[in-house]
Coordinates of C-alpha atoms and ligand atoms in Angstrom, one line a residue:
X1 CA 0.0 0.0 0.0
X2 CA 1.2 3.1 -0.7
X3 CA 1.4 5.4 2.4
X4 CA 0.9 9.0 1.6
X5 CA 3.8 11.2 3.0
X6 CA 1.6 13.2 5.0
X7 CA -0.3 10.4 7.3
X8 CA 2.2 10.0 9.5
X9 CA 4.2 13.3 8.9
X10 CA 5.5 15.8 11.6
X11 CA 4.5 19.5 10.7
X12 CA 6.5 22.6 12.0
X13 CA 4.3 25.4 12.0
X14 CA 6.1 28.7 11.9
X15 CA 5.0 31.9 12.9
X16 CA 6.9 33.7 10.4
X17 CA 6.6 37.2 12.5
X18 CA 8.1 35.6 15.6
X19 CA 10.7 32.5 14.0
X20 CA 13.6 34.7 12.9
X21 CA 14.2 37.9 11.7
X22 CA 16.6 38.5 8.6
X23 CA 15.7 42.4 7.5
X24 CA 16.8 43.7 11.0
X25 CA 13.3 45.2 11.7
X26 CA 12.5 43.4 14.3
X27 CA 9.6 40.5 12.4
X28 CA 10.5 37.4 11.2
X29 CA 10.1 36.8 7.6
X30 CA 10.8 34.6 5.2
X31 CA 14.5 34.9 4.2
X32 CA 15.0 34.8 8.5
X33 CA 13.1 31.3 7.6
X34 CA 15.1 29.9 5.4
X35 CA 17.9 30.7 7.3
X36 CA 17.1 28.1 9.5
X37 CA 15.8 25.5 7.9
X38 CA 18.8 23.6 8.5
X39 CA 17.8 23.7 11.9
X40 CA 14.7 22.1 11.3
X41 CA 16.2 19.6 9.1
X42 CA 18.2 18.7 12.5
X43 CA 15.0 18.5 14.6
X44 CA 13.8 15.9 12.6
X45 CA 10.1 17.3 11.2
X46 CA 8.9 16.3 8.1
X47 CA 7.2 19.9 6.5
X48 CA 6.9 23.2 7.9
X49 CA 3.3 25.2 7.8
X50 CA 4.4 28.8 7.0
X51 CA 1.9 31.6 8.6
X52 CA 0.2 34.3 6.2
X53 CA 3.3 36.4 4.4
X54 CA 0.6 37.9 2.0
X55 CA 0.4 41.7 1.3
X56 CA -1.2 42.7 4.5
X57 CA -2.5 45.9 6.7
X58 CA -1.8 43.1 9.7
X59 CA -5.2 44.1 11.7
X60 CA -5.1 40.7 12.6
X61 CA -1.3 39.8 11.7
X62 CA -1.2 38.9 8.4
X63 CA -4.6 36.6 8.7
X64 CA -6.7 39.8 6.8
X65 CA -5.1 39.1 3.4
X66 CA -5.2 42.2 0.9
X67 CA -3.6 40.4 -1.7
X68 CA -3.8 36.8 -2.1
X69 CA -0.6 36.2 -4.8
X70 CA 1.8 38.4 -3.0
X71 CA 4.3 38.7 -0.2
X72 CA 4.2 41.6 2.1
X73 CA 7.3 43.6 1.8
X74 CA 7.8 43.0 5.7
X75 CA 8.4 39.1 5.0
X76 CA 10.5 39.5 1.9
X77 CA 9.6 38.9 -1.5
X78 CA 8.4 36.3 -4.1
X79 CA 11.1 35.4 -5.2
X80 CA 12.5 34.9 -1.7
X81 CA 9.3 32.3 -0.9
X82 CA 10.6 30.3 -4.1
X83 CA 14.1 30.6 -3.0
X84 CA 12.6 29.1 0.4
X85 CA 10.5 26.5 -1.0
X86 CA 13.5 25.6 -3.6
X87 CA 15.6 25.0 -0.4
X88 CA 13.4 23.3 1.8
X89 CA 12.7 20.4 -0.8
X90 CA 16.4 20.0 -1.2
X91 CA 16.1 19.4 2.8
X92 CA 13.5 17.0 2.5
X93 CA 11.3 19.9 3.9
X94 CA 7.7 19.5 2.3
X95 CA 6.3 23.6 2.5
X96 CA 2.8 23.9 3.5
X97 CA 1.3 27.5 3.4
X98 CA -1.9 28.9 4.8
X99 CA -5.3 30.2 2.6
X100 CA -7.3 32.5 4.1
X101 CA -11.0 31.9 2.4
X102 CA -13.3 33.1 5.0
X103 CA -12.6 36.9 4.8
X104 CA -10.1 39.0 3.3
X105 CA -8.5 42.2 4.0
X106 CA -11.1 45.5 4.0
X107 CA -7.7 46.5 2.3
X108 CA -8.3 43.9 -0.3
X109 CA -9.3 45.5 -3.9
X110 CA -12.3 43.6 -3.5
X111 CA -13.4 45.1 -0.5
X112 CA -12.5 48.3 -2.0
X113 CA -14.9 48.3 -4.3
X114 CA -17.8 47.0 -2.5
X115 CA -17.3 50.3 -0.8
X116 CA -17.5 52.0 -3.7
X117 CA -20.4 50.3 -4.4
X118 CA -19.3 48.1 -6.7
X119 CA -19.5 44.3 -6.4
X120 CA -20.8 44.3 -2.7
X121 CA -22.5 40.5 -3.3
X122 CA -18.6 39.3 -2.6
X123 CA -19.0 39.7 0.8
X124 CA -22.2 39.8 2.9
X125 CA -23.6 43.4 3.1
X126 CA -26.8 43.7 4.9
X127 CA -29.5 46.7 5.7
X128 CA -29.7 45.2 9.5
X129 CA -27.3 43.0 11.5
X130 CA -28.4 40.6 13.4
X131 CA -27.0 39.6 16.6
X132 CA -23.8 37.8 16.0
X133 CA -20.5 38.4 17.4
X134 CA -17.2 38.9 16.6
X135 CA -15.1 35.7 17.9
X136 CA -12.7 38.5 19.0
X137 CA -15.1 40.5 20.8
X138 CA -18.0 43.2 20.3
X139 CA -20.7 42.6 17.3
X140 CA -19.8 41.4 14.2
X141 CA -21.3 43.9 12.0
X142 CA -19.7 47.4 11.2
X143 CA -21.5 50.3 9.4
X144 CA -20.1 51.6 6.3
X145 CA -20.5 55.5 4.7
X146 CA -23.6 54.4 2.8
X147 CA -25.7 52.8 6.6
X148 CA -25.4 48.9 4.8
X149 CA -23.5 47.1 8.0
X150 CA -21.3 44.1 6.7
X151 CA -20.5 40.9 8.5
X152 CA -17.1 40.0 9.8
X153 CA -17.0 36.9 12.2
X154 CA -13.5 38.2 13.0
X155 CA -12.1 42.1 13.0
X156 CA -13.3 44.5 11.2
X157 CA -10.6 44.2 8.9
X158 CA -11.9 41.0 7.9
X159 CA -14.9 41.6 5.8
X160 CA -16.4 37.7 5.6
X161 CA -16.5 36.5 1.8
X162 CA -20.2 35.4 0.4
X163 CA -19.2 32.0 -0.7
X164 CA -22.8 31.6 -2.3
X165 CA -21.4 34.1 -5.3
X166 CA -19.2 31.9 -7.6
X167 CA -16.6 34.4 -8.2
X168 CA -15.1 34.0 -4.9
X169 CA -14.8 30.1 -5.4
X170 CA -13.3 31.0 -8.9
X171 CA -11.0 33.3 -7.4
X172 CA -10.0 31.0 -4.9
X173 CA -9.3 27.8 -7.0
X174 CA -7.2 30.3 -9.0
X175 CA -5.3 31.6 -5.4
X176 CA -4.7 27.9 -4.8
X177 CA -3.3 26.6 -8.7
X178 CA -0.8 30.3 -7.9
X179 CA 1.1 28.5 -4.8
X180 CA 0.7 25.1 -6.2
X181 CA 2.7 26.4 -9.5
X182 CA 5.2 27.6 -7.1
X183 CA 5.6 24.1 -5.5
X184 CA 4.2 24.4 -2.4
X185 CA 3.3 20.8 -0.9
X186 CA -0.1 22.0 0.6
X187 CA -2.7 24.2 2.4
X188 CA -3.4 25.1 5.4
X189 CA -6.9 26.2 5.5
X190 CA -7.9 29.1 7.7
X191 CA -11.4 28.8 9.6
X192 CA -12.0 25.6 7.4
X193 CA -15.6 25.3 8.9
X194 CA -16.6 28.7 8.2
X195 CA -17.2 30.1 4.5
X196 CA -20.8 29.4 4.3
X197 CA -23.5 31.2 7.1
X198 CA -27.1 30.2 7.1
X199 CA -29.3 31.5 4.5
X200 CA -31.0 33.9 6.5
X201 CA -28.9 34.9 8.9
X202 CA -30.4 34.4 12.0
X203 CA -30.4 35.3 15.5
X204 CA -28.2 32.8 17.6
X205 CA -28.3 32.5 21.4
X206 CA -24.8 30.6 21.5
X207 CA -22.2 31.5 19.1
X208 CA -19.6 28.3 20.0
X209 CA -18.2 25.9 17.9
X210 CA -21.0 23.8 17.2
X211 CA -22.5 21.1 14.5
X212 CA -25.8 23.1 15.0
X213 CA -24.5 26.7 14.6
X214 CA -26.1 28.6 11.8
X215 CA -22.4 30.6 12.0
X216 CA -20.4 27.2 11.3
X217 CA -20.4 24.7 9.8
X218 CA -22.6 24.8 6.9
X219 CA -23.2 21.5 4.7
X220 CA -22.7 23.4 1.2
X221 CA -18.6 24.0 2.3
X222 CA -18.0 20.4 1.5
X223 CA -18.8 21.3 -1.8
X224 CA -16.2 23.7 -1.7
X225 CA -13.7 21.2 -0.9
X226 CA -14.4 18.5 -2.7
X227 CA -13.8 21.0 -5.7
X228 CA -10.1 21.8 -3.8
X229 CA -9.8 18.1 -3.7
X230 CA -9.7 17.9 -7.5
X231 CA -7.4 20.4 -8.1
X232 CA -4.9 18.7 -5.6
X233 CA -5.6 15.6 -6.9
X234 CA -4.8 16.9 -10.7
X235 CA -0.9 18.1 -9.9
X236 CA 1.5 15.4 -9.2
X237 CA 3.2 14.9 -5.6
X238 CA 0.7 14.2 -3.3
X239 CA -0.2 17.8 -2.5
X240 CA -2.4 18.0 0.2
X241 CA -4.7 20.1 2.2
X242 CA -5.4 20.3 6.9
X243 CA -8.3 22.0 7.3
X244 CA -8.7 24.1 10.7
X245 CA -11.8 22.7 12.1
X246 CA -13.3 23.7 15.5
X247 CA -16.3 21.9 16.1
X248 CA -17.5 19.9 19.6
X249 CA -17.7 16.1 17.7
X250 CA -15.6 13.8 16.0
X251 CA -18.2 13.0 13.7
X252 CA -18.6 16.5 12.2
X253 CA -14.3 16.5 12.4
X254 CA -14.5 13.8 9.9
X255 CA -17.0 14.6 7.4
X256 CA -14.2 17.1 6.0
X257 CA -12.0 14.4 5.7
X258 CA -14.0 12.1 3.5
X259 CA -12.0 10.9 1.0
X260 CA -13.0 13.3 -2.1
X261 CA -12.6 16.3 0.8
X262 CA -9.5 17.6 2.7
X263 CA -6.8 15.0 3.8
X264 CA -6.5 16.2 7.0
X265 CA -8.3 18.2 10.2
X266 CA -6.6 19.7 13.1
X267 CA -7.8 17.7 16.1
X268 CA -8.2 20.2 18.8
X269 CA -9.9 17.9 21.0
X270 CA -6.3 16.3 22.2
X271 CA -5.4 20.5 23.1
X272 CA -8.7 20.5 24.8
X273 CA -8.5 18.0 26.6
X274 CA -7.1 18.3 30.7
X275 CA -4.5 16.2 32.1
X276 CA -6.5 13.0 32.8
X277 CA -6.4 9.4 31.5
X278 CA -9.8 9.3 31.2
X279 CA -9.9 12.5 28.8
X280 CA -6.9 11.3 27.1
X281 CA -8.0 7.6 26.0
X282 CA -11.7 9.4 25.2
X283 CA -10.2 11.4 22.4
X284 CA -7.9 8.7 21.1
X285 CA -10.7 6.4 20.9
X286 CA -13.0 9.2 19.4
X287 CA -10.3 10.1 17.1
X288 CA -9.0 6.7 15.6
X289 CA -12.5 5.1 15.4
X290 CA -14.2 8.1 13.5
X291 CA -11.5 10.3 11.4
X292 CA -9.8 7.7 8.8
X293 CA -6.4 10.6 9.1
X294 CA -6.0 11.6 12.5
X295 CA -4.0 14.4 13.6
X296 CA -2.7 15.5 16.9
X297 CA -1.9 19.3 18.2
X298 CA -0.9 20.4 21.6
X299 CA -0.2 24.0 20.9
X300 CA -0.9 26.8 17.8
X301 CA -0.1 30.6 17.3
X302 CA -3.8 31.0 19.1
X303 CA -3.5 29.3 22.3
X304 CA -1.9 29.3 25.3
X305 CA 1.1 27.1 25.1
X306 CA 0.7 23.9 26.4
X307 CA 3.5 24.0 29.3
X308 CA 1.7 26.6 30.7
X309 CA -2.2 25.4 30.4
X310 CA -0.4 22.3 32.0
X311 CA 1.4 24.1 34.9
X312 CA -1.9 26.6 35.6
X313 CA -3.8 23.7 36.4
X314 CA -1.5 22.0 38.5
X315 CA 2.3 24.2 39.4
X316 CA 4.7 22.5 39.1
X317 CA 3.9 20.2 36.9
X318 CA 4.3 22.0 33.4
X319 CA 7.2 20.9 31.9
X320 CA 7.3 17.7 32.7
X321 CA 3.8 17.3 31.7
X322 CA 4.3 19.1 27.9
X323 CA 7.2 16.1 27.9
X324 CA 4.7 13.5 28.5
X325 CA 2.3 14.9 26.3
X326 CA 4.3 15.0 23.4
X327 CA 6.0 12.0 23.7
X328 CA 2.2 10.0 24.3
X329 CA 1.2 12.1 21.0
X330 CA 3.6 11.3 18.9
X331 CA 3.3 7.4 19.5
X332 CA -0.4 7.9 18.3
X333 CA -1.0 6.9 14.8
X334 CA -1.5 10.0 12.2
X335 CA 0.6 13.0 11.9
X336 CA 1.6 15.6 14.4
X337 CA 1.5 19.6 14.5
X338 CA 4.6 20.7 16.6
X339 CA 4.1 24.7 17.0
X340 CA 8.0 26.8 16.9
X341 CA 9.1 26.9 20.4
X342 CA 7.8 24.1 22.1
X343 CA 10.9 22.1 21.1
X344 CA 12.5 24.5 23.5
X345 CA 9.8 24.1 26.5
X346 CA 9.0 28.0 26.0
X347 CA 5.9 29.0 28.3
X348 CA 3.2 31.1 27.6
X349 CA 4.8 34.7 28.4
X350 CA 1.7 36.2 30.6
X351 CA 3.0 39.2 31.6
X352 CA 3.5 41.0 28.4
X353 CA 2.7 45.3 28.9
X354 CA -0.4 46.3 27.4
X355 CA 1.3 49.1 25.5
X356 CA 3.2 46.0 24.0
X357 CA 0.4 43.9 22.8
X358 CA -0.8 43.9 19.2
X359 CA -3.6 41.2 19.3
X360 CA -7.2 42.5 17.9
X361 CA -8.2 40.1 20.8
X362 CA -7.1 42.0 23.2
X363 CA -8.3 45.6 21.8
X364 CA -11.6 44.4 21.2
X365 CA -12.3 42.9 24.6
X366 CA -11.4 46.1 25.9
X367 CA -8.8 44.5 27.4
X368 CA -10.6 42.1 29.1
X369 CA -8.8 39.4 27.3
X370 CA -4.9 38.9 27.2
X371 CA -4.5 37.9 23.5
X372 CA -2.6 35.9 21.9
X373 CA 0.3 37.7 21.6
X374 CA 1.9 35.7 25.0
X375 CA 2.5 32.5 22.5
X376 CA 4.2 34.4 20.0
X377 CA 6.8 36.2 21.3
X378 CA 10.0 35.7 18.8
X379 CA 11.9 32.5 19.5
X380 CA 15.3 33.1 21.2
X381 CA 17.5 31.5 19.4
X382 CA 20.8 32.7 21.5
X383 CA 21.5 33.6 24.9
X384 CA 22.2 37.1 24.5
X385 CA 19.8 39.6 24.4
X386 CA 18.3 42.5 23.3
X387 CA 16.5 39.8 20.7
X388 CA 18.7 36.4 21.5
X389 CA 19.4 36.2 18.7
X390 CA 15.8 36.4 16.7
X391 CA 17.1 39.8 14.9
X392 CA 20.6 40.5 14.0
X393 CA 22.4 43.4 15.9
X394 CA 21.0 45.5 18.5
X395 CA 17.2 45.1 16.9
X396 CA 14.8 45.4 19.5
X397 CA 11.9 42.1 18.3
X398 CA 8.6 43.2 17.3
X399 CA 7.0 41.7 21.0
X400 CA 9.1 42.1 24.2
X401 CA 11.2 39.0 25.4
X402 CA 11.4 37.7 29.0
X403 CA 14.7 37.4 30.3
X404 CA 13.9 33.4 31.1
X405 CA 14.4 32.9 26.9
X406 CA 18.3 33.3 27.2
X407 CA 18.3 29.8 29.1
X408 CA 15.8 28.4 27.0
X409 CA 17.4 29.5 23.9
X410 CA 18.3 27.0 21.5
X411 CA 21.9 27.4 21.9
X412 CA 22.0 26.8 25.4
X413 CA 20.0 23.7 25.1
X414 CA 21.7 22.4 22.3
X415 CA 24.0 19.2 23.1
X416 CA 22.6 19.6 26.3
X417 CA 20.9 15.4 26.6
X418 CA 18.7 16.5 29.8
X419 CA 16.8 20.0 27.7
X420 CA 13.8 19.7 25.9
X421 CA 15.3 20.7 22.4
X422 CA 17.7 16.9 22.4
X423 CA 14.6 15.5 24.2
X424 CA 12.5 16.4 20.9
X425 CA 15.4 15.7 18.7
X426 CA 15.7 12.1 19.9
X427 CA 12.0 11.4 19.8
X428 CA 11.8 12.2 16.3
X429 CA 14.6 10.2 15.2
X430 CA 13.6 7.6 17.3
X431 CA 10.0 7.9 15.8
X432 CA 11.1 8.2 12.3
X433 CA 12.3 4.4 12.3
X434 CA 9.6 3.3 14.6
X435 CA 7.1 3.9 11.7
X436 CA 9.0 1.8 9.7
X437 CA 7.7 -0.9 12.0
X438 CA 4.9 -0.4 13.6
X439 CA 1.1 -0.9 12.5
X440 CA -1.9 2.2 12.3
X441 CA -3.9 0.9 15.6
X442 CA -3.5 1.4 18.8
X443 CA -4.4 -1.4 21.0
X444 CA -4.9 -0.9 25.2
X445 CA -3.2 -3.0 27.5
X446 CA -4.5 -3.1 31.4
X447 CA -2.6 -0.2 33.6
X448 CA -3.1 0.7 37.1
X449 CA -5.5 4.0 37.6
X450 CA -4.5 7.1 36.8
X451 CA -2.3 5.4 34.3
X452 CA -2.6 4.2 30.4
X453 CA -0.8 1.7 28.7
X454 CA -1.2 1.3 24.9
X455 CA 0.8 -0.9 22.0
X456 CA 1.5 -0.3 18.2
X457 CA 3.1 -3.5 17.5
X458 CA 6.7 -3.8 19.3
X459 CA 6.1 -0.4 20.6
X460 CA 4.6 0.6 24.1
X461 CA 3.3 4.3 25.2
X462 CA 2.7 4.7 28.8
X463 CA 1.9 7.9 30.5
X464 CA 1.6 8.4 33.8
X465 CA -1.6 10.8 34.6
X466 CA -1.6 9.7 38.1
X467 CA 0.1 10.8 41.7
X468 CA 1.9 7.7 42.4
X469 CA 4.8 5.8 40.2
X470 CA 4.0 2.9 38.4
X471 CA 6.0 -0.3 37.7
X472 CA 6.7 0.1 34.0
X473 CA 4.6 -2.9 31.5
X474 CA 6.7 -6.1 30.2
X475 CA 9.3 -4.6 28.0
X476 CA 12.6 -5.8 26.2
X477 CA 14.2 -2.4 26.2
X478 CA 13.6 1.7 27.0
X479 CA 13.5 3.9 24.0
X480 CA 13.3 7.4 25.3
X481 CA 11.6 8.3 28.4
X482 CA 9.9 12.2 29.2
X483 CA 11.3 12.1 32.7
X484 CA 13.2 10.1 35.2
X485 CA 12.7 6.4 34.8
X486 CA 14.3 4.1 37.5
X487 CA 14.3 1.0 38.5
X488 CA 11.1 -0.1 36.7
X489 CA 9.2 2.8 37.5
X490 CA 7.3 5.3 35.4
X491 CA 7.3 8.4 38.1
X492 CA 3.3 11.2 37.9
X493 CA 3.4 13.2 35.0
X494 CA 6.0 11.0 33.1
X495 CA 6.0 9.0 29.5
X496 CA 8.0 6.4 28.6
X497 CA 8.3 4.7 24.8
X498 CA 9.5 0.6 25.3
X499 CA 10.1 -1.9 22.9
X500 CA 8.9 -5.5 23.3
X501 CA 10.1 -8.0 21.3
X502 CA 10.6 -7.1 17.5
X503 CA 7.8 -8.6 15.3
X504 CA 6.0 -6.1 13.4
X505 CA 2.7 -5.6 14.4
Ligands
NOJ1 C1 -7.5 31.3 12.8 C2 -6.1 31.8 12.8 O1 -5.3 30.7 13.3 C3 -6.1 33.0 13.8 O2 -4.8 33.4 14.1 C4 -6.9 34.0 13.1 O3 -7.0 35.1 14.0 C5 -8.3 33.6 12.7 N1 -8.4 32.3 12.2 C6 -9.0 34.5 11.8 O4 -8.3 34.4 10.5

């Protein structure tokens, strides 16, 4: 059988504003990226997911996109993206990028001209609003000169797309054959379960994530990408497509990854879910017995990194529970979504100055909201600051770094076999020959409370959810451990990957 390169792959995803800075302005961009590719080479992933680098105002940094086939002079150029992409393949890198298709920039000449009053059926223009919200905060209608209101489910610089006109999906299958010419491996679909609203518009009393909103989810998007599918299908390489989908059941999850739709949806319910085995082992059962291509994700450029959800719910515990976490999720079969940073064990910063932040979150809660900004703050890549390294010279980085970063940096951690960044290292390598060998199941084995136990041919997972230590299950030998294992046992808030015998599963 021919296993696609994605179902099992590891995916970087890089925040080009906050990865590394080449220009000297203080933001990332794309040459900064390719820069360091070697390094993720080294790491061990299999493709990187760059962030929007598209001509952009940045309401909403870089996600309100005023030109769809361009790079924003703050990121670099075209022709650096193809120099990036040309480099990446000849690293084994496979270069995802992300597509933006619910709204657009009000920058965007599209958006223009509906102002003007030309083409206004592009986005959804209304005499009334109803009673819908912006996700970030405050309604999620604005007036314009003329008293039509029109919808943005996100900042007002992100005017929603009517995806019931046929222009837009013209434009957007033509957006899409752009990057594919240029050799990009696949998408990364923005707000994948948006696009369509309810005909009608109506009033909604709850405005979550749910298979029943007349805000998400509407049945007529699969249409849209079972169209996307074709054109993926029609250029050569396996190109391939993860759609962002929040919604509250598995079911829903995998109607978008039928096998004419996307290949792939983010599973958020393994970032969702709190540090018990119980809530673990429901959403890997939920996951492998209802999406045919799972995916796991413990942190994104829109949540609070994991070490820290981890450590507010219990001090103490964070890093050592990010540890366990990853290594449980990458023994799980599908692919994985690493986000930049948490190779390094890099917390949530929390106690960024407002006059820093530059999240519309943030501004439009009236500050009743942090943001988002605390998991992107530029990765230190040095010890030495002002930047550590994230902008050459004396270049102050475009969000303030804690002084904690210089011993978290990745040359302090590198060669270093107790930090995070080798810990990550090793179980990547160790997980790239693993898959040579071990089946797509999972099967349970009995563990003591608190604890799970789980095989994949020669390979056992167990993670240790629990307050007490455990006496590690029949094994041959210990591959790579989170934490400290001794004498046959697996110490709370500790994973462990062992190998029994050798017959492939
Ligand atoms: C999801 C993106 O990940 C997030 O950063 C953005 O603010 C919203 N979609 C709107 O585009």
């Amino acid at each position: 059988m021919n296993i696609p390169w994605w179902r099992d792959a590891v995916v970087y995803e890089i925040y080009v504003r906050s990865f590394a800075d080449a220009s000297g302005d203080g933001v990332g961009d794309l040459p900064g990226v390719r820069e360091r590719l070697p390094y993720l080479r080294d790491l061990g992933v299999d493709a990187i997911w760059l962030t929007p680098f598209y001509p952009s105002p940045m309401a909403d940094g870089g996600y309100d996109v005023a030109d769809y086939r361009g790079v924003d002079p703050l990121f670099g150029t075209l022709a650096d993206f193809e120099a990036l992409v040309t480099d990446a393949h000849e690293l084994g890198l496979r270069v995802l990028v992300d597509i933006v298709p619910n709204h657009s920039s009000s920058e965007h000449p599209w958006f223009q001209a509906a102002l003007r009053g030309e083409g206004r059926d592009r986005y959804v223009f209304r005499d009334r609003p109803n009673n819908w919200q912006s996700t970030f905060g405050g309604p999620a209608w604005t007036q314009v000169e003329d008293g039509q209101y029109y919808l943005h489910l996100f900042a007002p610089g992100q005017p929603d797309f009517n995806w019931r006109n046929p222009e837009v999906h013209a434009e957007f299958l033509d957006v899409l054959r752009f990057w594919l010419d240029r050799g990009v491996d696949g998408f990364r679909i923005d707000v994948a379960m948006g696009l369509y609203k309810a005909e009608g518009l109506p009033d909604v009393g709850d405005q979550s994530f749910t298979t029943s909103s007349p805000v998400w989810g509407q049945p007529e998007v699969h249409g849209v990408y079972r169209d996307w599918r074709r054109l993926l299908d029609a250029y050569p390489g396996e190109r391939m497509a993860v759609g962002e989908v929040w919604t509250d059941s598995p079911e829903d999850l995998a109607r978008y990854v039928r096998p004419d739709e996307l290949h792939q949806s983010f599973n958020f319910a393994w970032l969702e879910a709190p540090w018990s085995p119980t809530a673990f082992r429901k959403v890997i059962d939920d996951t492998l017995s209802t999406v045919p291509f799972a995916t796991w994700v413990l942190s994104n450029h829109d949540v609070v990194r994991h070490r820290t959800r981890y450590e507010t719910a219990d001090p103490g515990t964070g890093l050592a529970r990010a540890r366990a976490a990853l290594l449980t999720m990458l023994a799980l079969p599908g692919s994985a979504y690493l986000y930049q940073g948490e190779e390094l064990g890099l917390p949530e910063v929390t106690d960024l100055p407002a006059e820093a932040r530059q999240d519309p979150v943030f501004f439009q809660s009236e500050g009743k909201l942090p943001g988002r900004d605390g998991c992107r703050v530029p990765i230190p890549w040095t010890v030495d600051p002002p930047s550590h390294g994230f902008s050459p010279g004396g270049v102050e980085p475009w969000l303030p770094q804690p002084a904690t970063f210089a011993e978290l940096s990745v040359d302090k951690q590198e060669g270093d076999s107790d930090s995070t960044l080798e810990f990550y290292r090793r179980a990547l390598a160790i997980r790239r020959d693993l898959l040579r060998r071990i089946p797509y199941t999972v099967e349970w084995l009995d563990s003591p409370e608190g604890v799970l136990f789980f095989t994949r041919g020669p390979l056992i997972c167990a993670i240790n959810c629990g307050t007490h230590a455990v006496p590690l299950p029949g094994h041959d030998s210990v591959l790579l451990a989170s934490g400290p294992v001794r004498r046959g046992m697996l110490p709370p808030d500790t994973a462990v990957w062992l190998e029994r015998g050798s017959q492939p599963g």
